[in-house]
Amino acid sequence: MIDTLLHEKIAARLSHVAPAIPVGISNRHVHLAQQDVEALFGKGYVLTPFKPLHQPGQFAAKECVTVVGPKGSLTHVRVLGPTRPVSQLEISRADCFALGIQAPVRESGQLENAGSALLIGPVGHVELHSQVICAWRHIHMSPQDARQLNVTNGQKVSVRSNGERQLTFDEVVVRVREDFALEFHIDTEEANAAGLKNGAQVMLIG
C-alpha cells in the first residue's frame, strides 16, 4: 500500500513537468521493399492503405502474407506501408518459438545476424535472409517533444506504466525525427505483462 501511494505521488509530480506518452502496441508485422511487394503480389503492385497509424504517413495495408519457419507458420501477417529500402519482419518471442526462428531483440534496421524466414503471398514467395527481429522497445518523438522531455536521439530511458500491473520498462530507446509523433512502442507480450492497451499513457522517469 505504501509503495503504491509512493508511486502515485511520483507519477503525479512527474505529470506536472513531462507530458504523458501514449502507448502503441505492435503485433507481428512486416515492412516490405517494393521488389518484394511485387514478388509477393504481382509486378507493379502497390500496397493498399487500410488504416492509418499514429506515425504520420504510415499505414496498415490491406495486404497480408504467410510467414513460414522451420517449425510452423503464421497466417494473415499484416504488411505495413509505405515500402522501405529493405524488407524487415517483426515478431514476438512467442512467434519465434512457434516458427522455430531465432530472432534477436534489435532496433529497427539493425539486421546483422538477424533471423530468417519465408514469406508467401498470393502470387509468389520471398526468402528473408537475416531480416527478422523482435523489436526493441522505443519511443518515437519530434525534436519539440525531445526538448520538452529533455532527452536526445539514441538515448536509453526508463518508462513507467500505471494500473494494477504497474511496470517499469528500462532500456527504452529514444528515436527523434521531425515527422515522428510522440508514442511508446512495445510488442504484445510487453503490453500484456503491464496490462496496457493502445492509447494508454506512460510516464518518463529518472
GROMACS .gro file of N, CA, C and O in nm, residues 78-167:
model
  360
   78ARG      N    1   0.019  -0.892  -4.113
   78ARG     CA    2  -0.011  -0.765  -4.178
   78ARG      C    3   0.113  -0.698  -4.237
   78ARG      O    4   0.220  -0.697  -4.175
   79VAL      N    5   0.098  -0.642  -4.356
   79VAL     CA    6   0.202  -0.561  -4.417
   79VAL      C    7   0.178  -0.415  -4.376
   79VAL      O    8   0.065  -0.367  -4.378
   80LEU      N    9   0.286  -0.345  -4.338
   80LEU     CA   10   0.276  -0.203  -4.306
   80LEU      C   11   0.342  -0.122  -4.417
   80LEU      O   12   0.442  -0.163  -4.475
   81GLY      N   13   0.284  -0.007  -4.447
   81GLY     CA   14   0.339   0.079  -4.550
   81GLY      C   15   0.381   0.214  -4.494
   81GLY      O   16   0.350   0.245  -4.379
   82PRO      N   17   0.449   0.294  -4.574
   82PRO     CA   18   0.487   0.267  -4.712
   82PRO      C   19   0.604   0.170  -4.724
   82PRO      O   20   0.655   0.123  -4.621
   83THR      N   21   0.646   0.141  -4.846
   83THR     CA   22   0.757   0.049  -4.866
   83THR      C   23   0.886   0.108  -4.810
   83THR      O   24   0.899   0.229  -4.791
   84ARG      N   25   0.981   0.019  -4.785
   84ARG     CA   26   1.112   0.058  -4.731
   84ARG      C   27   1.222   0.008  -4.824
   84ARG      O   28   1.198  -0.078  -4.909
   85PRO      N   29   1.344   0.057  -4.806
   85PRO     CA   30   1.455   0.008  -4.889
   85PRO      C   31   1.484  -0.141  -4.869
   85PRO      O   32   1.523  -0.211  -4.961
   86VAL      N   33   1.465  -0.191  -4.745
   86VAL     CA   34   1.493  -0.331  -4.712
   86VAL      C   35   1.375  -0.389  -4.636
   86VAL      O   36   1.322  -0.325  -4.544
   87SER      N   37   1.332  -0.509  -4.674
   87SER     CA   38   1.221  -0.574  -4.603
   87SER      C   39   1.265  -0.618  -4.464
   87SER      O   40   1.380  -0.656  -4.441
   88GLN      N   41   1.172  -0.613  -4.369
   88GLN     CA   42   1.201  -0.649  -4.230
   88GLN      C   43   1.074  -0.705  -4.165
   88GLN      O   44   0.970  -0.640  -4.166
   89LEU      N   45   1.086  -0.823  -4.108
   89LEU     CA   46   0.976  -0.887  -4.037
   89LEU      C   47   0.997  -0.869  -3.887
   89LEU      O   48   1.106  -0.895  -3.836
   90GLU      N   49   0.893  -0.822  -3.816
   90GLU     CA   50   0.900  -0.802  -3.671
   90GLU      C   51   0.799  -0.894  -3.603
   90GLU      O   52   0.679  -0.886  -3.631
   91ILE      N   53   0.849  -0.981  -3.516
   91ILE     CA   54   0.766  -1.080  -3.449
   91ILE      C   55   0.795  -1.080  -3.299
   91ILE      O   56   0.888  -1.013  -3.253
   92SER      N   57   0.716  -1.155  -3.223
   92SER     CA   58   0.735  -1.164  -3.079
   92SER      C   59   0.817  -1.288  -3.045
   92SER      O   60   0.842  -1.375  -3.130
   93ARG      N   61   0.856  -1.300  -2.917
   93ARG     CA   62   0.928  -1.419  -2.872
   93ARG      C   63   0.842  -1.544  -2.890
   93ARG      O   64   0.890  -1.649  -2.931
   94ALA      N   65   0.712  -1.534  -2.859
   94ALA     CA   66   0.622  -1.649  -2.877
   94ALA      C   67   0.616  -1.691  -3.023
   94ALA      O   68   0.613  -1.810  -3.054
   95ASP      N   69   0.617  -1.593  -3.113
   95ASP     CA   70   0.618  -1.624  -3.256
   95ASP      C   71   0.746  -1.697  -3.294
   95ASP      O   72   0.744  -1.789  -3.378
   96CYS      N   73   0.857  -1.656  -3.235
   96CYS     CA   74   0.985  -1.724  -3.262
   96CYS      C   75   0.975  -1.872  -3.229
   96CYS      O   76   1.021  -1.957  -3.305
   97PHE      N   77   0.915  -1.903  -3.113
   97PHE     CA   78   0.902  -2.043  -3.073
   97PHE      C   79   0.811  -2.119  -3.170
   97PHE      O   80   0.840  -2.232  -3.208
   98ALA      N   81   0.700  -2.056  -3.209
   98ALA     CA   82   0.605  -2.121  -3.299
   98ALA      C   83   0.666  -2.148  -3.436
   98ALA      O   84   0.639  -2.251  -3.499
   99LEU      N   85   0.749  -2.055  -3.483
   99LEU     CA   86   0.809  -2.068  -3.616
   99LEU      C   87   0.939  -2.147  -3.616
   99LEU      O   88   0.982  -2.196  -3.720
  100GLY      N   89   1.004  -2.155  -3.500
  100GLY     CA   90   1.136  -2.217  -3.494
  100GLY      C   91   1.245  -2.125  -3.544
  100GLY      O   92   1.345  -2.169  -3.602
  101ILE      N   93   1.225  -1.994  -3.522
  101ILE     CA   94   1.319  -1.892  -3.569
  101ILE      C   95   1.391  -1.829  -3.450
  101ILE      O   96   1.328  -1.801  -3.348
  102GLN      N   97   1.519  -1.806  -3.464
  102GLN     CA   98   1.594  -1.733  -3.362
  102GLN      C   99   1.611  -1.589  -3.409
  102GLN      O  100   1.698  -1.557  -3.489
  103ALA      N  101   1.522  -1.503  -3.359
  103ALA     CA  102   1.526  -1.362  -3.397
  103ALA      C  103   1.573  -1.280  -3.277
  103ALA      O  104   1.514  -1.287  -3.170
  104PRO      N  105   1.678  -1.200  -3.293
  104PRO     CA  106   1.729  -1.120  -3.181
  104PRO      C  107   1.642  -0.998  -3.153
  104PRO      O  108   1.565  -0.955  -3.239
  105VAL      N  109   1.652  -0.946  -3.031
  105VAL     CA  110   1.584  -0.821  -2.997
  105VAL      C  111   1.673  -0.707  -3.046
  105VAL      O  112   1.785  -0.689  -2.998
  106ARG      N  113   1.623  -0.633  -3.142
  106ARG     CA  114   1.704  -0.531  -3.208
  106ARG      C  115   1.623  -0.405  -3.238
  106ARG      O  116   1.501  -0.410  -3.247
  107GLU      N  117   1.695  -0.295  -3.258
  107GLU     CA  118   1.632  -0.175  -3.310
  107GLU      C  119   1.604  -0.196  -3.459
  107GLU      O  120   1.673  -0.272  -3.527
  108SER      N  121   1.503  -0.129  -3.508
  108SER     CA  122   1.467  -0.139  -3.649
  108SER      C  123   1.585  -0.106  -3.738
  108SER      O  124   1.656  -0.008  -3.716
  109GLY      N  125   1.609  -0.191  -3.838
  109GLY     CA  126   1.718  -0.169  -3.932
  109GLY      C  127   1.849  -0.232  -3.893
  109GLY      O  128   1.940  -0.243  -3.976
  110GLN      N  129   1.862  -0.278  -3.768
  110GLN     CA  130   1.985  -0.344  -3.724
  110GLN      C  131   1.970  -0.494  -3.749
  110GLN      O  132   1.924  -0.568  -3.662
  111LEU      N  133   2.008  -0.536  -3.867
  111LEU     CA  134   1.975  -0.671  -3.913
  111LEU      C  135   2.093  -0.768  -3.920
  111LEU      O  136   2.077  -0.881  -3.966
  112GLU      N  137   2.208  -0.726  -3.874
  112GLU     CA  138   2.323  -0.816  -3.878
  112GLU      C  139   2.296  -0.939  -3.791
  112GLU      O  140   2.259  -0.929  -3.673
  113ASN      N  141   2.312  -1.058  -3.850
  113ASN     CA  142   2.287  -1.185  -3.781
  113ASN      C  143   2.144  -1.195  -3.726
  113ASN      O  144   2.121  -1.258  -3.622
  114ALA      N  145   2.049  -1.131  -3.794
  114ALA     CA  146   1.908  -1.143  -3.755
  114ALA      C  147   1.853  -1.277  -3.804
  114ALA      O  148   1.925  -1.358  -3.865
  115GLY      N  149   1.726  -1.304  -3.776
  115GLY     CA  150   1.665  -1.430  -3.815
  115GLY      C  151   1.624  -1.434  -3.962
  115GLY      O  152   1.627  -1.332  -4.032
  116SER      N  153   1.587  -1.552  -4.008
  116SER     CA  154   1.545  -1.570  -4.147
  116SER      C  155   1.410  -1.641  -4.152
  116SER      O  156   1.374  -1.714  -4.059
  117ALA      N  157   1.336  -1.616  -4.259
  117ALA     CA  158   1.203  -1.677  -4.273
  117ALA      C  159   1.162  -1.672  -4.419
  117ALA      O  160   1.224  -1.605  -4.502
  118LEU      N  161   1.053  -1.740  -4.450
  118LEU     CA  162   0.994  -1.739  -4.583
  118LEU      C  163   0.861  -1.667  -4.579
  118LEU      O  164   0.778  -1.696  -4.492
  119LEU      N  165   0.839  -1.575  -4.671
  119LEU     CA  166   0.710  -1.507  -4.685
  119LEU      C  167   0.639  -1.562  -4.808
  119LEU      O  168   0.699  -1.577  -4.915
  120ILE      N  169   0.509  -1.589  -4.793
  120ILE     CA  170   0.430  -1.639  -4.905
  120ILE      C  171   0.313  -1.544  -4.929
  120ILE      O  172   0.237  -1.511  -4.838
  121GLY      N  173   0.301  -1.499  -5.054
  121GLY     CA  174   0.191  -1.412  -5.094
  121GLY      C  175   0.103  -1.478  -5.197
  121GLY      O  176   0.123  -1.595  -5.231
  122PRO      N  177   0.008  -1.406  -5.253
  122PRO     CA  178  -0.087  -1.464  -5.349
  122PRO      C  179  -0.023  -1.514  -5.478
  122PRO      O  180  -0.072  -1.608  -5.540
  123VAL      N  181   0.088  -1.449  -5.521
  123VAL     CA  182   0.146  -1.488  -5.650
  123VAL      C  183   0.290  -1.537  -5.641
  123VAL      O  184   0.348  -1.577  -5.742
  124GLY      N  185   0.350  -1.533  -5.524
  124GLY     CA  186   0.489  -1.576  -5.514
  124GLY      C  187   0.539  -1.577  -5.371
  124GLY      O  188   0.461  -1.562  -5.276
  125HIS      N  189   0.669  -1.596  -5.356
  125HIS     CA  190   0.728  -1.601  -5.222
  125HIS      C  191   0.858  -1.522  -5.219
  125HIS      O  192   0.918  -1.493  -5.323
  126VAL      N  193   0.901  -1.488  -5.097
  126VAL     CA  194   1.025  -1.414  -5.075
  126VAL      C  195   1.098  -1.478  -4.958
  126VAL      O  196   1.036  -1.505  -4.854
  127GLU      N  197   1.226  -1.502  -4.975
  127GLU     CA  198   1.308  -1.553  -4.865
  127GLU      C  199   1.375  -1.435  -4.796
  127GLU      O  200   1.447  -1.357  -4.859
  128LEU      N  201   1.350  -1.421  -4.666
  128LEU     CA  202   1.414  -1.317  -4.586
  128LEU      C  203   1.539  -1.377  -4.521
  128LEU      O  204   1.529  -1.470  -4.441
  129HIS      N  205   1.654  -1.324  -4.556
  129HIS     CA  206   1.780  -1.372  -4.500
  129HIS      C  207   1.834  -1.267  -4.403
  129HIS      O  208   1.865  -1.155  -4.444
  130SER      N  209   1.842  -1.301  -4.275
  130SER     CA  210   1.887  -1.208  -4.172
  130SER      C  211   1.805  -1.079  -4.175
  130SER      O  212   1.857  -0.969  -4.176
  131GLN      N  213   1.671  -1.096  -4.175
  131GLN     CA  214   1.580  -0.982  -4.183
  131GLN      C  215   1.462  -0.996  -4.087
  131GLN      O  216   1.360  -0.932  -4.107
  132VAL      N  217   1.477  -1.077  -3.982
  132VAL     CA  218   1.369  -1.099  -3.886
  132VAL      C  219   1.418  -1.061  -3.747
  132VAL      O  220   1.521  -1.111  -3.700
  133ILE      N  221   1.344  -0.974  -3.679
  133ILE     CA  222   1.382  -0.930  -3.545
  133ILE      C  223   1.261  -0.928  -3.451
  133ILE      O  224   1.146  -0.932  -3.494
  134CYS      N  225   1.291  -0.924  -3.322
  134CYS     CA  226   1.194  -0.883  -3.220
  134CYS      C  227   1.230  -0.737  -3.189
  134CYS      O  228   1.345  -0.708  -3.155
  135ALA      N  229   1.135  -0.647  -3.203
  135ALA     CA  230   1.166  -0.504  -3.195
  135ALA      C  231   1.200  -0.461  -3.053
  135ALA      O  232   1.130  -0.495  -2.957
  136TRP      N  233   1.307  -0.385  -3.041
  136TRP     CA  234   1.346  -0.325  -2.914
  136TRP      C  235   1.245  -0.216  -2.879
  136TRP      O  236   1.207  -0.136  -2.965
  137ARG      N  237   1.198  -0.213  -2.754
  137ARG     CA  238   1.100  -0.110  -2.715
  137ARG      C  239   1.162   0.028  -2.733
  137ARG      O  240   1.279   0.051  -2.703
  138HIS      N  241   1.080   0.123  -2.779
  138HIS     CA  242   1.132   0.253  -2.814
  138HIS      C  243   1.022   0.358  -2.808
  138HIS      O  244   0.903   0.326  -2.803
  139ILE      N  245   1.064   0.485  -2.810
  139ILE     CA  246   0.970   0.598  -2.813
  139ILE      C  247   0.998   0.682  -2.936
  139ILE      O  248   1.111   0.725  -2.958
  140HIS      N  249   0.895   0.702  -3.018
  140HIS     CA  250   0.903   0.798  -3.128
  140HIS      C  251   0.869   0.936  -3.074
  140HIS      O  252   0.777   0.951  -2.993
  141MET      N  253   0.941   1.036  -3.120
  141MET     CA  254   0.907   1.174  -3.079
  141MET      C  255   0.968   1.274  -3.175
  141MET      O  256   1.065   1.244  -3.247
  142SER      N  257   0.909   1.393  -3.176
  142SER     CA  258   0.960   1.503  -3.257
  142SER      C  259   1.071   1.575  -3.179
  142SER      O  260   1.086   1.555  -3.058
  143PRO      N  261   1.150   1.660  -3.247
  143PRO     CA  262   1.250   1.739  -3.173
  143PRO      C  263   1.189   1.825  -3.063
  143PRO      O  264   1.249   1.844  -2.957
  144GLN      N  265   1.065   1.874  -3.086
  144GLN     CA  266   0.998   1.954  -2.983
  144GLN      C  267   0.968   1.869  -2.859
  144GLN      O  268   0.987   1.913  -2.745
  145ASP      N  269   0.920   1.746  -2.883
  145ASP     CA  270   0.895   1.654  -2.771
  145ASP      C  271   1.025   1.625  -2.697
  145ASP      O  272   1.028   1.619  -2.573
  146ALA      N  273   1.132   1.603  -2.771
  146ALA     CA  274   1.261   1.570  -2.710
  146ALA      C  275   1.311   1.683  -2.619
  146ALA      O  276   1.363   1.658  -2.510
  147ARG      N  277   1.291   1.807  -2.664
  147ARG     CA  278   1.331   1.919  -2.580
  147ARG      C  279   1.247   1.926  -2.453
  147ARG      O  280   1.298   1.952  -2.343
  148GLN      N  281   1.116   1.902  -2.467
  148GLN     CA  282   1.029   1.908  -2.352
  148GLN      C  283   1.060   1.796  -2.252
  148GLN      O  284   1.052   1.816  -2.130
  149LEU      N  285   1.097   1.679  -2.304
  149LEU     CA  286   1.129   1.565  -2.218
  149LEU      C  287   1.275   1.561  -2.177
  149LEU      O  288   1.316   1.475  -2.099
  150ASN      N  289   1.355   1.653  -2.234
  150ASN     CA  290   1.498   1.663  -2.202
  150ASN      C  291   1.573   1.533  -2.234
  150ASN      O  292   1.649   1.480  -2.152
  151VAL      N  293   1.550   1.482  -2.355
  151VAL     CA  294   1.619   1.361  -2.400
  151VAL      C  295   1.674   1.385  -2.540
  151VAL      O  296   1.639   1.482  -2.606
  152THR      N  297   1.761   1.294  -2.585
  152THR     CA  298   1.823   1.307  -2.717
  152THR      C  299   1.806   1.177  -2.796
  152THR      O  300   1.783   1.070  -2.739
  153ASN      N  301   1.819   1.188  -2.926
  153ASN     CA  302   1.807   1.073  -3.014
  153ASN      C  303   1.910   0.965  -2.978
  153ASN      O  304   2.028   0.994  -2.959
  154GLY      N  305   1.863   0.841  -2.966
  154GLY     CA  306   1.951   0.730  -2.933
  154GLY      C  307   1.969   0.706  -2.784
  154GLY      O  308   2.023   0.602  -2.744
  155GLN      N  309   1.924   0.800  -2.702
  155GLN     CA  310   1.936   0.783  -2.556
  155GLN      C  311   1.845   0.670  -2.509
  155GLN      O  312   1.740   0.644  -2.567
  156LYS      N  313   1.888   0.600  -2.403
  156LYS     CA  314   1.804   0.497  -2.343
  156LYS      C  315   1.748   0.549  -2.211
  156LYS      O  316   1.822   0.602  -2.128
  157VAL      N  317   1.616   0.535  -2.195
  157VAL     CA  318   1.547   0.591  -2.079
  157VAL      C  319   1.461   0.484  -2.014
  157VAL      O  320   1.448   0.372  -2.065
  158SER      N  321   1.399   0.519  -1.901
  158SER     CA  322   1.305   0.431  -1.832
  158SER      C  323   1.166   0.491  -1.838
  158SER      O  324   1.148   0.613  -1.830
  159VAL      N  325   1.068   0.403  -1.853
  159VAL     CA  326   0.928   0.444  -1.866
  159VAL      C  327   0.844   0.364  -1.768
  159VAL      O  328   0.865   0.244  -1.751
  160ARG      N  329   0.749   0.430  -1.701
  160ARG     CA  330   0.665   0.362  -1.602
  160ARG      C  331   0.519   0.364  -1.645
  160ARG      O  332   0.466   0.467  -1.686
  161SER      N  333   0.456   0.249  -1.633
  161SER     CA  334   0.312   0.240  -1.658
  161SER      C  335   0.239   0.248  -1.525
  161SER      O  336   0.299   0.231  -1.418
  162ASN      N  337   0.108   0.271  -1.530
  162ASN     CA  338   0.025   0.272  -1.410
  162ASN      C  339  -0.074   0.156  -1.415
  162ASN      O  340  -0.072   0.076  -1.508
  163GLY      N  341  -0.161   0.148  -1.317
  163GLY     CA  342  -0.261   0.042  -1.315
  163GLY      C  343  -0.221  -0.074  -1.224
  163GLY      O  344  -0.116  -0.073  -1.160
  164GLU      N  345  -0.306  -0.177  -1.222
  164GLU     CA  346  -0.285  -0.287  -1.129
  164GLU      C  347  -0.167  -0.376  -1.167
  164GLU      O  348  -0.119  -0.454  -1.084
  165ARG      N  349  -0.117  -0.364  -1.291
  165ARG     CA  350   0.002  -0.439  -1.331
  165ARG      C  351   0.115  -0.342  -1.363
  165ARG      O  352   0.190  -0.359  -1.459
  166GLN      N  353   0.125  -0.239  -1.280
  166GLN     CA  354   0.225  -0.133  -1.300
  166GLN      C  355   0.363  -0.193  -1.321
  166GLN      O  356   0.404  -0.286  -1.253
  167LEU      N  357   0.435  -0.135  -1.417
  167LEU     CA  358   0.564  -0.192  -1.455
  167LEU      C  359   0.656  -0.081  -1.501
  167LEU      O  360   0.611   0.019  -1.560
   0.00000   0.00000   0.00000
